[in-house]
Amino acid sequence: MSNYQNLTLTEIAARIRGGVDTLVIFHRHPDGDAVGSGFALKLLLEMMGCRVLCSCDDELPERLAFLACDQQPSIKAENIPADFSPAQIITVDTASSAQVGEQYGRYAGRINLMIDHHARGEMYADGWIDGDASSAGELIYRLSRELLRTGRIPSIPTEVDRLLYAAISSDTGCFRYSNAGPDAHKAAAQLLEANFDAADINHRLFGVKSHKLLLAEKLGFERLHLFADGKVAIVDMPMSVKRQYGLTDEHLETLVDVARGLQGVQVAAAIRQPSDDGVYRVSMRSSCAVDVSAICASFGGGGHVKAAGCTIVCDEGIEAVVEMVAKVLIAAL
Amino acid sequence: MSNYQNLTLTEIAARIRGGVDTLVIFHRHPDGDAVGSGFALKLLLEMMGCRVLCSCDDELPERLAFLACDQQPSIKAENIPADFSPAQIITVDTASSAQVGEQYGRYAGRINLMIDHHARGEMYADGWIDGDASSAGELIYRLSRELLRTGRIPSIPTEVDRLLYAAISSDTGCFRYSNAGPDAHKAAAQLLEANFDAADINHRLFGVKSHKLLLAEKLGFERLHLFADGKVAIVDMPMSVKRQYGLTDEHLETLVDVARGLQGVQVAAAIRQPSDDGVYRVSMRSSCAVDVSAICASFGGGGHVKAAGCTIVCDEGIEAVVEMVAKVLIAAL
């Protein structure tokens, strides 16, 4: 049992201090929700007289640079100036100390607040955890309106609304997933009253792919294996092909969507080889009643009912892994 | 100047009659907005004691069949029973008599109302035209609440909300485009209070592609021509390749997105050859300040600032058309 308290919106807003040096931390491998909500909180705190830096174990990915807009030269924890000694530390969208990452070692015990929407996270500070919220962006949206209501900020700049819209859109897959419920849409409706180009944000988040990513999808399409009259689709990506085309694992994160998106497919899997040994990373997706988290659990993995993953060790090559995964998926139908 | 009246929501709701045989017409080549809002209106009218059929020049596409849910065996105008003689005809999402299609000949002068969201449509009946609405679905959503408010229907079935959500999602590209403003999100928030699987709808509308469509995108990726340091991307699809892979024009509607979606691309075009003669269909997209409707207008075409099209006639082969289009796009940057 954690000694930390889960606070309400009113309580957390009251706890946030103005006028002090503040560090806003978000999770490593930052996504649009982390960056958007982190930088929106930074701007809100600056309006309250804080000097604020955002900090992350990893550098800002280039495709998300448009969300930070030169607010600071680097977010990477090791580049935070040594003389910046925060009196207040708030984490956003960061469900566990492991997600805080290496910098947790530096700040453990000094984190004042955590604001997060992951239901099964670890409490490593007093926090506001709402597992029903779509995104950290939705929480910072509510916080921003509470700060306005209580007169702690005089107004909400368009830039804050732009970042929060981007955060919510990012974590809901542009309002496509089941977490885009009434509250996410209500927040978007209110945020869109400000004047920014939402279509451009969505294009940057969801419409743009690197040449390598498009190449990976093309190769994935060519490597589709279909079973059970096309209800099961598996795409594999062996190390030899990755090497031939200069692909790394970051280009293969959406590979499973190639299989899942083919008409008629009910269960999909992507199998990739992170290195030359016999270890394979498997991602599974379900578009029907099949629970892929149960299937992945049988291989020592886990996840959600419709999206899960596991690691399979096999010395007989990737073809054998494809066959093994096909067998359990066909049986599960 | 048209003799037809543009009515308000209150007026159009008052004009709609209950208890009579009614035909709901939507535009040919029906999309998710047409089908979703058309069938939602059908269900609402049935609650008002009407016998209702939906009618369209074209049959329901298989990928949208989940929206009609066996409500009627066929929507194709020629399959509407000859003894069905509607006393009330309402069109939805149908901007012009040409969009009504061939069946306009049968019903001209007998159309009671048109409900549409296209700002520059043609008035071919009294109607409710709101060019600021995201979709016909958003209009039927407002109509459904007006019918409820005035006691003409006792409640709104979940199925109506499901269809209207699908219609709005369909026409906004899953809330991705600039027409997904505050009103579209407010409508979605309200509709999502009903209990249906919105993520499944969005997956069916946007996550599923036929094998031929995926094949077309793969071939498109292989046929990308880049200019101006990758700021201009053109993909071409000659008749010879279409024939080789059994592709028809319906598989090529998203071809331009392959070019537009590549990182760094600011202006994109897709050039396809509908038949063996020297006629080429060109689609253009802009992700920057370039106005592609002006460029397409210079070729006798038109469209929107960021999405437009034109037809080019050229006897020197598709390579010459690629060069011609590249030249004007580079010049426009």
PDB file of N, CA and C in Angstrom, chain A residues 181-183 186, chain B residues 145 161 187-196:
ATOM      1  N   GLY A 181     -13.912   9.212 -25.493  1.00  0.00           N
ATOM      2  CA  GLY A 181     -15.301   9.244 -25.059  1.00  0.00           C
ATOM      3  C   GLY A 181     -15.847  10.661 -25.015  1.00  0.00           C
ATOM      4  N   PRO A 182     -17.015  10.834 -24.410  1.00  0.00           N
ATOM      5  CA  PRO A 182     -17.649  12.150 -24.341  1.00  0.00           C
ATOM      6  C   PRO A 182     -16.718  13.233 -23.781  1.00  0.00           C
ATOM      7  N   ASP A 183     -15.970  12.931 -22.711  1.00  0.00           N
ATOM      8  CA  ASP A 183     -15.142  13.964 -22.088  1.00  0.00           C
ATOM      9  C   ASP A 183     -14.013  14.435 -23.002  1.00  0.00           C
ATOM     10  N   LYS A 186     -15.640  16.664 -25.511  1.00  0.00           N
ATOM     11  CA  LYS A 186     -16.034  17.953 -24.915  1.00  0.00           C
ATOM     12  C   LYS A 186     -14.814  18.855 -24.754  1.00  0.00           C
TER      13      LYS A 186
ATOM     14  N   ARG B 145     -32.587  15.923 -32.296  1.00  0.00           N
ATOM     15  CA  ARG B 145     -32.805  16.553 -30.986  1.00  0.00           C
ATOM     16  C   ARG B 145     -33.986  17.526 -31.036  1.00  0.00           C
ATOM     17  N   ASP B 161     -28.027   7.141 -32.850  1.00  0.00           N
ATOM     18  CA  ASP B 161     -26.799   7.816 -32.413  1.00  0.00           C
ATOM     19  C   ASP B 161     -25.561   7.161 -33.026  1.00  0.00           C
ATOM     20  N   ALA B 187     -21.266  17.428 -30.878  1.00  0.00           N
ATOM     21  CA  ALA B 187     -22.223  16.409 -31.315  1.00  0.00           C
ATOM     22  C   ALA B 187     -21.698  15.018 -30.963  1.00  0.00           C
ATOM     23  N   ALA B 188     -20.420  14.776 -31.253  1.00  0.00           N
ATOM     24  CA  ALA B 188     -19.828  13.462 -30.950  1.00  0.00           C
ATOM     25  C   ALA B 188     -19.905  13.167 -29.460  1.00  0.00           C
ATOM     26  N   ALA B 189     -19.613  14.179 -28.635  1.00  0.00           N
ATOM     27  CA  ALA B 189     -19.654  13.986 -27.178  1.00  0.00           C
ATOM     28  C   ALA B 189     -21.046  13.540 -26.746  1.00  0.00           C
ATOM     29  N   GLN B 190     -22.060  14.201 -27.289  1.00  0.00           N
ATOM     30  CA  GLN B 190     -23.440  13.836 -26.923  1.00  0.00           C
ATOM     31  C   GLN B 190     -23.802  12.447 -27.454  1.00  0.00           C
ATOM     32  N   LEU B 191     -23.460  12.177 -28.704  1.00  0.00           N
ATOM     33  CA  LEU B 191     -23.798  10.884 -29.309  1.00  0.00           C
ATOM     34  C   LEU B 191     -23.136   9.736 -28.560  1.00  0.00           C
ATOM     35  N   LEU B 192     -21.900   9.963 -28.097  1.00  0.00           N
ATOM     36  CA  LEU B 192     -21.148   8.904 -27.412  1.00  0.00           C
ATOM     37  C   LEU B 192     -21.695   8.591 -26.023  1.00  0.00           C
ATOM     38  N   GLU B 193     -22.655   9.359 -25.549  1.00  0.00           N
ATOM     39  CA  GLU B 193     -23.316   8.999 -24.290  1.00  0.00           C
ATOM     40  C   GLU B 193     -24.133   7.716 -24.476  1.00  0.00           C
ATOM     41  N   ALA B 194     -24.527   7.433 -25.719  1.00  0.00           N
ATOM     42  CA  ALA B 194     -25.207   6.164 -26.001  1.00  0.00           C
ATOM     43  C   ALA B 194     -24.171   5.038 -25.999  1.00  0.00           C
ATOM     44  N   ASN B 195     -24.643   3.831 -25.924  1.00  0.00           N
ATOM     45  CA  ASN B 195     -23.745   2.696 -25.739  1.00  0.00           C
ATOM     46  C   ASN B 195     -23.504   1.947 -27.057  1.00  0.00           C
ATOM     47  N   PHE B 196     -22.483   2.355 -27.793  1.00  0.00           N
ATOM     48  CA  PHE B 196     -22.094   1.629 -29.002  1.00  0.00           C
ATOM     49  C   PHE B 196     -20.572   1.662 -29.104  1.00  0.00           C
TER      50      PHE B 196
END
